[in-house]
Short mmCIF file of C-alpha atoms and ligand atoms in Angstrom, two decimals:
data_model
loop_
_atom_site.label_atom_id
_atom_site.label_comp_id
_atom_site.label_asym_id
_atom_site.label_seq_id
_atom_site.Cartn_x
_atom_site.Cartn_y
_atom_site.Cartn_z
CA MET A 59 -10.18 72.77 74.86
CA SER A 60 -9.50 76.37 73.65
CA GLU A 61 -7.29 77.16 76.85
CA ARG A 62 -3.33 77.75 75.63
CA PRO A 63 -1.76 74.70 74.75
CA THR A 64 1.13 73.42 76.52
CA ILE A 65 3.88 70.54 76.56
CA GLU A 66 2.54 68.83 79.24
CA GLN A 67 -0.77 68.19 77.44
CA TYR A 68 1.11 67.65 74.40
CA GLN A 69 3.34 64.59 75.63
CA LYS A 70 0.19 63.19 77.46
CA PHE A 71 -1.73 63.40 74.06
CA ILE A 72 0.87 60.80 72.77
CA GLN A 73 0.87 58.89 75.75
CA GLU A 74 -2.59 58.33 75.12
CA ARG A 75 -1.89 57.89 71.39
CA ASP A 76 -4.55 60.79 69.84
CA PHE A 77 -1.49 62.71 68.64
CA HIS A 78 -2.38 66.94 68.74
CA VAL A 79 0.64 69.70 67.40
CA PHE A 80 -0.53 73.10 68.36
CA ARG A 81 -1.63 75.74 65.86
CA CYS A 82 -0.92 79.25 64.88
CA LYS A 83 -4.24 81.13 65.59
CA LYS A 84 -3.02 83.85 63.51
CA CYS A 85 -1.20 81.95 60.09
CA GLY A 86 -2.63 78.62 61.08
CA ALA A 87 0.59 77.05 60.71
CA MET A 88 1.18 73.70 62.52
CA ILE A 89 3.40 73.28 65.26
CA ALA A 90 5.44 70.36 66.32
CA PRO A 91 7.34 70.23 69.12
CA PRO A 92 6.04 72.53 70.92
CA LYS A 93 7.02 76.39 70.46
CA GLY A 94 6.02 79.25 72.42
CA VAL A 95 5.18 81.19 69.61
CA CYS A 96 5.13 80.49 65.63
CA TYR A 97 8.41 81.20 63.19
CA SER A 98 6.52 81.62 60.38
CA CYS A 99 4.69 84.45 61.99
CA GLY A 100 5.76 85.83 64.95
CA SER A 101 2.49 85.38 67.04
CA ASN A 102 2.42 83.80 70.32
CA GLU A 103 -1.12 83.03 70.06
CA LEU A 104 -1.44 79.15 69.66
CA GLU A 105 -3.87 76.03 69.61
CA TRP A 106 -4.62 72.94 69.66
CA ALA A 107 -4.48 70.38 65.94
CA LYS A 108 -4.75 67.05 64.97
CA VAL A 109 -2.75 66.38 62.03
CA SER A 110 -3.98 63.68 58.89
CA GLY A 111 -0.80 61.22 60.49
CA ARG A 112 0.08 61.32 57.07
CA GLY A 113 4.05 62.50 56.60
CA LYS A 114 7.29 60.89 55.00
CA LEU A 115 10.58 60.34 55.57
CA ILE A 116 13.65 63.24 56.08
CA SER A 117 16.56 61.70 57.27
CA PHE A 118 17.30 58.41 60.10
CA THR A 119 19.36 56.34 62.02
CA VAL A 120 19.06 52.56 63.51
CA ILE A 121 20.81 53.17 67.11
CA HIS A 122 23.14 50.41 67.83
CA VAL A 123 24.89 51.99 70.98
CA ALA A 124 21.87 53.48 73.79
CA PRO A 125 21.43 55.56 76.88
CA GLU A 126 20.54 52.46 79.96
CA GLN A 127 17.27 52.97 80.06
CA PHE A 128 17.00 52.56 76.62
CA LYS A 129 19.30 49.13 75.84
CA ASP A 130 16.64 46.61 75.78
CA GLU A 131 14.97 48.40 72.72
CA ALA A 132 18.14 48.44 70.40
CA PRO A 133 18.36 48.63 67.42
CA TYR A 134 16.20 50.79 67.09
CA PHE A 135 15.27 53.51 64.30
CA VAL A 136 14.92 56.94 64.92
CA GLY A 137 13.71 59.43 62.05
CA ILE A 138 12.89 62.76 61.39
CA VAL A 139 9.33 62.79 59.57
CA GLU A 140 7.30 65.88 57.67
CA LEU A 141 4.02 65.97 58.66
CA GLU A 142 1.59 66.38 55.69
CA GLU A 143 1.02 69.22 57.50
CA GLY A 144 4.43 70.66 56.64
CA THR A 145 5.79 70.81 60.36
CA ARG A 146 8.62 68.17 61.09
CA VAL A 147 9.08 65.38 64.23
CA THR A 148 11.42 63.43 65.52
CA ALA A 149 9.69 60.04 66.03
CA ARG A 150 10.38 56.29 65.91
CA LEU A 151 10.39 54.28 62.56
CA LEU A 152 8.17 51.58 63.41
CA GLY A 153 7.89 47.99 60.57
CA LEU A 154 11.64 48.04 59.30
CA ASP A 155 14.42 46.09 59.61
CA PRO A 156 17.59 47.82 61.74
CA ASP A 157 19.57 44.97 60.61
CA GLN A 158 19.29 45.97 56.47
CA PRO A 159 18.67 50.48 57.57
CA GLU A 160 19.89 50.74 53.71
CA LYS A 161 17.06 48.86 52.29
CA VAL A 162 14.80 52.09 53.94
CA GLN A 163 14.20 55.03 50.69
CA LEU A 164 14.56 58.71 52.45
CA GLY A 165 11.38 60.29 51.21
CA MET A 166 8.97 57.45 51.50
CA PRO A 167 5.58 58.26 52.70
CA LEU A 168 5.26 57.38 56.37
CA ARG A 169 1.67 56.90 58.58
CA LEU A 170 1.48 57.75 62.51
CA ASP A 171 1.27 55.16 64.64
CA TYR A 172 2.91 54.59 68.12
CA GLU A 173 4.79 52.02 69.62
CA THR A 174 4.99 51.31 73.68
CA GLY A 175 8.59 51.24 75.11
CA GLN A 176 10.48 48.97 77.49
CA THR A 177 9.42 51.05 80.06
CA GLY A 178 5.62 51.41 79.57
CA ARG A 179 6.22 54.95 78.04
CA MET A 180 4.41 55.09 74.55
CA TYR A 181 7.01 57.04 71.72
CA LEU A 182 5.69 58.68 69.04
CA GLY A 183 6.09 56.56 65.87
CA PHE A 184 5.45 56.09 62.05
CA ARG A 185 5.01 53.28 59.65
CA PRO A 186 5.51 52.69 55.53
CA ALA A 187 2.40 53.91 54.81
CA MET B 222 36.03 96.52 60.81
CA PRO B 223 38.25 93.73 62.35
CA LEU B 224 39.01 92.81 65.62
CA ARG B 225 41.58 95.84 67.40
CA GLU B 226 42.86 94.93 70.50
CA THR B 227 42.90 90.63 71.27
CA HIS B 228 46.01 89.26 71.27
CA ILE B 229 46.65 85.69 72.63
CA VAL B 230 50.12 85.49 74.02
CA SER B 231 50.44 82.28 74.80
CA GLY B 232 48.80 78.57 74.42
CA ALA B 233 48.89 75.85 75.90
CA GLN B 234 47.23 72.48 76.79
CA THR B 235 47.53 69.03 79.27
CA LYS B 236 47.75 65.58 77.91
CA PHE B 237 44.13 64.96 76.38
CA GLY B 238 43.13 60.97 77.45
CA LYS B 239 42.29 59.10 80.24
CA LEU B 240 44.27 60.66 82.70
CA GLU B 241 44.26 58.29 85.99
CA GLY B 242 44.94 59.84 89.23
CA ILE B 243 44.29 63.35 88.13
CA THR B 244 41.45 65.80 89.06
CA LEU B 245 39.68 68.59 87.08
CA ARG B 246 41.68 71.38 89.28
CA GLU B 247 44.69 69.54 89.46
CA MET B 248 44.93 69.46 85.05
CA PHE B 249 42.63 72.95 85.06
CA ALA B 250 45.96 74.68 87.16
CA GLU B 251 48.38 72.59 85.03
CA ALA B 252 47.04 73.86 82.01
CA VAL B 253 46.61 77.68 83.84
CA ASP B 254 50.62 77.28 84.85
CA LYS B 255 52.12 75.97 81.06
CA ALA B 256 49.87 79.31 79.90
CA THR B 257 51.26 81.52 82.45
CA VAL B 258 54.29 80.90 84.66
CA ASP B 259 55.93 78.69 82.32
CA ALA B 260 55.72 81.20 79.45
CA GLY B 261 57.01 84.12 81.31
CA ILE B 262 53.16 85.12 82.34
CA ALA B 263 53.03 86.66 85.87
CA LYS B 264 49.78 85.13 87.23
CA GLU B 265 49.76 89.14 88.57
CA ASP B 266 48.93 90.26 85.23
CA ILE B 267 45.94 88.40 85.01
CA GLN B 268 42.66 90.45 85.72
CA ALA B 269 40.02 88.65 84.58
CA ALA B 270 39.56 84.48 84.26
CA PHE B 271 36.78 82.56 81.75
CA ILE B 272 36.02 79.35 82.52
CA GLY B 273 34.20 76.93 80.16
CA THR B 274 33.34 73.68 81.70
CA PHE B 275 29.86 71.50 80.31
CA ILE B 276 28.83 69.45 82.64
CA PRO B 277 30.87 68.70 85.84
CA GLU B 278 27.85 68.37 88.33
CA MET B 279 27.34 65.23 86.36
CA LEU B 280 30.48 64.36 85.66
CA VAL B 281 32.68 65.27 89.44
CA HIS B 282 29.49 66.36 91.43
CA GLN B 283 30.71 69.57 91.69
CA GLY B 284 28.91 72.66 90.35
CA HIS B 285 30.20 76.68 90.73
CA THR B 286 33.21 75.77 89.02
CA ALA B 287 35.22 79.06 87.86
CA PRO B 288 36.71 80.44 91.40
CA LEU B 289 37.42 76.51 92.39
CA LEU B 290 39.22 76.66 90.48
CA VAL B 291 41.23 79.36 90.00
CA ASP B 292 41.93 79.52 93.59
CA TYR B 293 43.33 75.97 93.15
CA ALA B 294 45.26 77.31 90.28
CA GLY B 295 46.91 80.50 92.11
CA LEU B 296 44.43 83.32 91.08
CA ARG B 297 41.98 83.41 93.77
CA GLY B 298 40.70 86.81 93.76
CA LEU B 299 40.31 87.06 90.35
CA PRO B 300 36.69 88.06 88.64
CA ALA B 301 35.63 84.31 86.96
CA THR B 302 32.65 83.32 85.64
CA ARG B 303 31.65 79.45 83.98
CA HIS B 304 30.64 79.70 80.33
CA GLU B 305 28.58 76.43 79.63
CA ALA B 306 27.23 75.83 75.90
CA ALA B 307 28.01 71.80 75.55
CA CYS B 308 30.61 71.73 73.40
CA ALA B 309 31.57 74.76 72.81
CA SER B 310 31.76 76.28 76.39
CA GLY B 311 35.58 76.54 75.94
CA ALA B 312 34.97 79.04 73.16
CA THR B 313 32.19 80.95 74.48
CA ALA B 314 34.57 81.21 77.51
CA LEU B 315 36.50 82.97 75.02
CA ARG B 316 34.53 85.20 73.34
CA ALA B 317 33.47 86.17 76.82
CA GLY B 318 37.58 86.79 76.87
CA ILE B 319 37.60 88.56 73.55
CA MET B 320 34.86 91.21 74.63
CA ALA B 321 36.74 91.65 78.03
CA ILE B 322 39.94 92.84 75.96
CA GLU B 323 37.90 94.84 73.06
CA SER B 324 35.90 97.04 75.54
CA GLY B 325 38.82 98.18 77.28
CA LEU B 326 37.60 96.99 80.64
CA TYR B 327 40.79 94.69 81.05
CA ASP B 328 44.19 94.22 79.71
CA THR B 329 44.78 90.83 79.97
CA VAL B 330 42.31 87.88 80.94
CA LEU B 331 42.68 83.85 80.76
CA VAL B 332 40.59 82.06 79.05
CA ALA B 333 40.79 78.32 80.54
CA ALA B 334 38.76 75.16 80.79
CA ALA B 335 38.69 71.91 81.76
CA GLU B 336 36.14 68.32 81.68
CA LYS B 337 36.93 65.06 83.67
CA MET B 338 34.91 62.97 82.25
CA THR B 339 36.27 59.43 82.86
CA SER B 340 35.89 59.07 86.57
CA VAL B 341 32.29 58.21 85.96
CA SER B 342 31.05 54.89 83.75
CA THR B 343 30.76 55.34 80.45
CA ASN B 344 27.03 55.13 80.71
CA LYS B 345 26.91 57.69 83.45
CA ALA B 346 29.41 60.14 80.85
CA THR B 347 26.91 59.18 77.85
CA GLU B 348 23.95 60.19 80.28
CA ALA B 349 25.86 63.92 81.16
CA LEU B 350 26.96 64.26 77.24
CA ALA B 351 23.13 63.40 76.44
CA ALA B 352 21.97 66.79 78.62
CA ALA B 353 22.84 68.77 75.99
CA ALA B 354 20.19 67.32 73.72
CA ASP B 355 16.60 68.81 74.05
CA ASP B 356 15.20 65.95 76.68
CA GLU B 357 11.62 66.79 76.65
CA PHE B 358 11.55 65.66 72.50
CA GLU B 359 14.66 64.24 71.54
CA SER B 360 16.87 62.13 74.22
CA SER B 361 13.67 61.01 75.63
CA MET B 362 12.68 59.35 72.37
CA GLY B 363 16.10 57.32 72.96
CA LEU B 364 17.91 59.90 69.77
CA THR B 365 21.59 59.61 71.12
CA PHE B 366 24.43 62.07 70.18
CA PRO B 367 25.63 59.62 67.29
CA GLY B 368 22.39 59.40 66.43
CA VAL B 369 21.94 62.91 65.92
CA PHE B 370 25.02 62.81 63.36
CA ALA B 371 24.00 59.66 61.88
CA ILE B 372 20.91 61.34 61.18
CA ALA B 373 23.09 64.38 59.70
CA ALA B 374 25.20 61.37 57.64
CA VAL B 375 22.22 59.46 56.11
CA ALA B 376 20.97 62.83 54.59
CA HIS B 377 24.50 63.90 53.52
CA MET B 378 25.20 60.26 52.06
CA GLN B 379 21.61 61.05 49.95
CA LYS B 380 21.80 64.45 48.43
CA TYR B 381 25.41 64.43 47.65
CA GLY B 382 27.05 60.02 47.43
CA THR B 383 28.63 60.87 50.08
CA THR B 384 30.36 57.48 51.74
CA GLU B 385 31.22 54.82 54.96
CA GLU B 386 34.16 54.96 53.46
CA ASP B 387 34.55 58.74 52.65
CA MET B 388 33.59 59.67 56.69
CA ALA B 389 36.17 56.68 58.09
CA LEU B 390 38.90 58.33 55.75
CA VAL B 391 38.54 61.47 57.64
CA ALA B 392 39.18 59.11 61.24
CA VAL B 393 42.32 57.51 58.96
CA LYS B 394 43.52 61.29 58.88
CA ALA B 395 42.52 62.54 61.97
CA HIS B 396 45.04 59.80 63.21
CA LYS B 397 47.62 60.18 61.51
CA ASN B 398 47.70 63.70 62.50
CA ALA B 399 47.36 62.66 65.85
CA ALA B 400 50.37 59.67 65.54
CA LYS B 401 53.11 63.21 65.44
CA ASN B 402 51.79 64.81 68.56
CA PRO B 403 52.78 63.01 71.79
CA LEU B 404 49.29 65.56 74.09
CA ALA B 405 47.18 62.92 71.97
CA GLN B 406 44.94 60.56 73.59
CA PHE B 407 45.07 58.64 70.08
CA GLN B 408 48.78 58.39 69.28
CA LYS B 409 48.48 55.80 66.71
CA GLU B 410 47.20 55.77 63.05
CA ILE B 411 44.77 53.20 61.70
CA THR B 412 44.53 51.48 58.57
CA LEU B 413 40.66 52.24 56.70
CA GLU B 414 39.59 48.88 56.69
CA LYS B 415 39.84 49.05 60.67
CA ALA B 416 38.06 52.63 60.21
CA MET B 417 35.70 50.13 58.65
CA THR B 418 34.83 47.87 61.58
CA PRO B 419 31.63 47.25 60.79
CA ARG B 420 30.61 47.90 64.26
CA TYR B 421 27.91 50.08 64.48
CA VAL B 422 27.32 52.85 67.09
CA ALA B 423 24.45 55.05 64.92
CA TRP B 424 24.07 53.68 61.83
CA PRO B 425 25.76 54.64 59.59
CA LEU B 426 28.93 56.21 62.54
CA LYS B 427 30.61 52.96 63.59
CA LEU B 428 32.72 53.11 66.53
CA PHE B 429 35.35 55.14 64.04
CA ASP B 430 33.81 57.52 63.36
CA CYS B 431 33.47 58.54 67.33
CA SER B 432 35.55 61.01 69.25
CA PRO B 433 36.22 59.44 72.76
CA ILE B 434 35.75 60.28 76.45
CA SER B 435 38.11 62.34 77.24
CA ASP B 436 39.59 64.21 80.22
CA GLY B 437 41.72 67.20 79.48
CA ALA B 438 42.76 70.94 79.86
CA ALA B 439 43.65 73.97 77.60
CA ALA B 440 44.57 77.76 78.86
CA VAL B 441 45.05 80.91 76.73
CA VAL B 442 45.97 83.64 77.82
CA LEU B 443 44.69 87.73 75.74
CA THR B 444 45.62 90.71 76.06
CA ASN B 445 45.77 93.94 74.04
CA ARG B 446 47.48 95.25 71.46
CA GLU B 447 49.52 97.62 73.69
CA LYS B 448 50.83 94.66 75.57
CA ALA B 449 51.19 91.98 73.33
CA LYS B 450 54.94 92.89 72.75
CA LYS B 451 55.46 93.22 76.49
CA TYR B 452 54.56 88.97 76.35
CA THR B 453 55.94 87.34 72.77
CA ASP B 454 57.69 88.47 70.18
CA THR B 455 55.03 86.59 68.04
CA PRO B 456 51.69 87.30 69.25
CA ILE B 457 48.71 86.25 67.32
CA ARG B 458 45.68 88.64 66.17
CA ILE B 459 42.19 87.32 67.14
CA VAL B 460 40.40 89.12 63.67
CA GLY B 461 36.57 87.74 63.91
CA THR B 462 34.47 86.62 65.91
CA GLY B 463 31.06 85.05 65.45
CA GLN B 464 28.56 83.03 67.30
CA ALA B 465 24.68 81.53 66.52
CA SER B 466 22.40 79.16 68.55
CA ALA B 467 19.88 77.29 65.76
CA SER B 468 17.21 74.77 66.81
CA MET B 469 18.31 72.12 69.51
CA ASN B 470 15.50 70.08 68.37
CA LEU B 471 16.99 68.39 64.37
CA CYS B 472 13.04 68.42 63.17
CA ASP B 473 13.28 71.58 63.97
CA ARG B 474 15.95 72.29 60.99
CA THR B 475 14.73 73.04 57.45
CA GLU B 476 18.91 71.42 56.47
CA LEU B 477 20.01 68.42 57.81
CA THR B 478 23.28 68.31 55.68
CA SER B 479 24.55 71.82 57.11
CA PHE B 480 24.69 73.26 60.53
CA GLU B 481 22.60 76.70 60.13
CA GLY B 482 24.92 77.97 63.36
CA SER B 483 28.03 77.09 61.49
CA VAL B 484 27.01 78.95 58.44
CA ARG B 485 25.78 81.89 60.36
CA ALA B 486 28.32 82.35 62.51
CA ALA B 487 31.04 81.97 59.86
CA ARG B 488 29.83 84.79 57.77
CA ILE B 489 29.72 86.96 61.03
CA ALA B 490 33.35 85.80 61.49
CA TYR B 491 34.36 86.54 57.89
CA GLU B 492 32.32 89.75 57.78
CA MET B 493 34.44 91.61 60.89
CA ALA B 494 38.06 89.76 60.00
CA GLY B 495 37.00 91.23 56.62
CA LEU B 496 38.27 87.93 55.36
CA THR B 497 37.34 84.48 52.83
CA PRO B 498 37.34 80.98 53.24
CA LYS B 499 39.89 81.31 50.55
CA ASP B 500 42.03 83.48 52.98
CA ILE B 501 42.75 80.35 55.67
CA ASP B 502 45.65 78.77 55.83
CA VAL B 503 44.87 76.08 58.48
CA ALA B 504 41.50 75.53 59.86
CA VAL B 505 40.73 73.32 63.57
CA VAL B 506 37.07 72.48 62.96
CA HIS B 507 34.99 70.53 64.96
CA ASP B 508 35.15 66.74 63.88
CA CYS B 509 32.96 64.82 67.18
CA PHE B 510 32.01 62.80 64.43
CA THR B 511 33.85 62.37 60.96
CA ILE B 512 30.68 63.70 58.97
CA ALA B 513 30.57 66.56 61.49
CA GLU B 514 34.20 67.38 59.72
CA ILE B 515 33.00 66.82 56.12
CA ILE B 516 30.01 69.36 56.68
CA ALA B 517 31.80 71.87 58.28
CA THR B 518 34.04 72.32 55.67
CA GLU B 519 31.76 73.42 53.63
CA ASP B 520 30.11 75.17 55.72
CA LEU B 521 32.94 77.01 56.77
CA GLY B 522 33.40 77.46 52.88
CA PHE B 523 36.10 75.85 52.54
CA PHE B 524 34.70 73.44 49.72
CA LYS B 525 31.03 73.69 48.07
CA PRO B 526 28.25 71.70 49.66
CA GLY B 527 28.55 68.32 48.69
CA GLU B 528 32.13 68.80 48.19
CA GLY B 529 33.44 68.14 51.59
CA ALA B 530 33.43 64.39 50.64
CA LYS B 531 36.10 64.60 47.87
CA ALA B 532 38.54 66.69 49.47
CA VAL B 533 38.81 64.25 51.83
CA ARG B 534 39.33 61.81 49.41
CA GLU B 535 42.18 63.72 47.10
CA GLY B 536 43.99 64.71 50.40
CA VAL B 537 43.04 68.22 50.41
CA THR B 538 42.69 68.48 53.49
CA ALA B 539 45.74 66.64 54.99
CA MET B 540 48.46 67.75 56.58
CA ASP B 541 50.45 68.57 53.64
CA GLY B 542 47.40 69.11 51.68
CA ASP B 543 45.90 72.83 50.19
CA MET B 544 43.80 73.05 53.50
CA PRO B 545 44.72 71.47 56.22
CA ILE B 546 42.11 70.85 58.37
CA ASN B 547 43.09 69.50 62.00
CA PRO B 548 46.39 69.36 61.33
CA MET B 549 46.89 68.10 65.23
CA GLY B 550 44.88 65.07 64.86
CA GLY B 551 41.01 66.88 65.98
CA LEU B 552 38.61 66.18 68.00
CA LYS B 553 38.42 62.38 66.82
CA ALA B 554 42.05 61.26 67.28
CA VAL B 555 43.46 64.12 70.19
CA GLY B 556 40.30 63.86 72.32
CA HIS B 557 37.05 65.75 73.13
CA PRO B 558 37.04 66.44 77.48
CA VAL B 559 33.96 68.64 75.63
CA GLY B 560 34.35 71.86 78.26
CA ALA B 561 37.86 72.04 76.89
CA THR B 562 37.76 71.39 73.50
CA GLY B 563 37.11 74.95 72.45
CA VAL B 564 40.15 76.55 74.08
CA LYS B 565 42.00 74.01 72.86
CA GLN B 566 41.66 74.61 69.19
CA ALA B 567 41.97 78.28 70.03
CA VAL B 568 45.48 76.56 71.63
CA VAL B 569 46.61 74.53 68.35
CA ILE B 570 45.51 77.57 65.88
CA TYR B 571 47.82 79.51 68.06
CA ARG B 572 50.81 76.94 68.19
CA GLU B 573 50.28 76.37 64.35
CA LEU B 574 50.72 80.32 62.97
CA ILE B 575 53.67 81.53 65.26
CA GLY B 576 55.35 78.03 64.26
CA GLU B 577 55.60 75.59 66.83
CA ALA B 578 52.95 72.87 65.79
CA GLY B 579 56.43 70.63 66.27
CA ALA B 580 55.77 67.57 63.98
CA ASN B 581 52.59 68.64 63.50
CA GLN B 582 53.19 72.24 61.63
CA VAL B 583 51.69 73.13 58.26
CA PRO B 584 53.87 74.82 55.46
CA ASN B 585 50.97 77.98 55.34
CA HIS B 586 50.57 79.98 58.78
CA ASP B 587 49.41 83.26 58.46
CA VAL B 588 46.07 82.57 58.97
CA GLY B 589 43.89 80.24 60.92
CA LEU B 590 40.11 79.39 62.04
CA MET B 591 38.67 78.03 64.69
CA HIS B 592 35.42 76.04 64.89
CA ASN B 593 33.73 74.96 67.50
CA PHE B 594 29.68 73.31 67.83
CA GLY B 595 27.93 73.41 70.81
CA GLY B 596 25.83 69.62 71.03
CA THR B 597 23.64 69.97 68.24
CA GLY B 598 25.14 72.20 66.57
CA ALA B 599 21.98 74.30 68.48
CA THR B 600 25.74 76.70 69.66
CA CYS B 601 28.36 77.03 66.81
CA VAL B 602 31.42 79.64 67.40
CA VAL B 603 34.18 80.79 64.56
CA ASN B 604 37.15 82.60 65.80
CA ILE B 605 39.88 84.06 62.99
CA MET B 606 42.93 84.55 63.95
CA ARG B 607 46.42 85.78 62.42
CA ARG B 608 49.76 86.48 63.20
CA ALA B 609 50.15 89.87 64.12
CA ASP B 610 52.65 90.47 61.72
CA ALA B 611 50.72 88.83 58.78
ZN1 LIG C 934 1.83 81.60 62.44
#
């Protein structure tokens, strides 16, 4: 896996439940979702890296009115998760009650998981650790 | 250095709302006619047109809108270019017009914008709007626009104690102002209780926290310092303009309780104008969702971070408050025909500053500011204007 990382492969890793992020070869910064350059140092030399899967909740919402293709999944959580490695991703939040969003604590520890949507598509997900 | 040349000498909008039986080009032509011939400005004087539309390709199956629209409005032959920046399309078209005048390339130009959204189903319109977010990494996960602003709201609530009721009060104010605005989509006051109706769109945002789907058009005529007095006794000078971009993805923002594009665009505009937030008498901000107004008033420096909600509670942002925000009703109650909004905001500031805002006139009106925001805040434009005699 020394080839230049691509978005297509990033998405494929998620579909295969094997989340990988981009890593800057120069400064080691972890980058997800993908960018063409490293915003920490400006380098465009990037490679694949695995992450611990540990993170914390930064903020979230519960989608009630969903676009057509997600309608049958609503209500569902979408959150911003900060990975232990520093970068933040947008992901589905799993194992929480969408009828009691006020009980969800920002900052709570989460662990990487995946969720299969109604269409068979795999979402990047996180659940309470 | 403040901009010297660009003056707004007329501005008009169509009614906003569900405009049955009127197509995109017809509403565009109506706004153009109101801003030109009806204002005593001959169309022959217009040398170029800068057009804002967001996504007519999906909404009315029409691309290449700039020549199409100016042709219908009787301006065939002019250089006409479309500017697209989601909900900030109108303001980016306006900036192109400002640059055209400041450069001296043209003396007089038209900036006009329109969007027809209600001819497709709400589902289809929602899908079109979603194209303003990052499809690859956020929309494809089921994150919607209300969802984006809901995530910002949750962060703001946690950090500053802002409440759902604070957000509802923004909606109550918007409807109160729009009730007096004959061009508004919703000309009806609502109670706090109604604004709090728990019909969640994206928790904690409810139905009344969201701006509606609308049709509408707006237009302004810009001209240089020399020509301005030829058209009106009350030209409005654009003294500062700022634009910035930010990440499309919310997860790439270090701060969720503030929109960095707004902060950056505002800083540029204030510096250019040589003014500070204290100098602003009246502002229109991009209230696509109630929380967006609260955050914008903080990002623009009217209130300290975290104190935007308090200002709403205390009536500071009301039409007769110390810092009137969206005195005609904002996107929330006047409507949000996406591409047209930025130009409509300029029309509102123009009318307020010349003292012709009717029942929505604010008492102090020397200096005004408009803040137009694209999509998730990935584009932001801030323009500062003042009466040429002020
Ligand atoms: Zn780096």
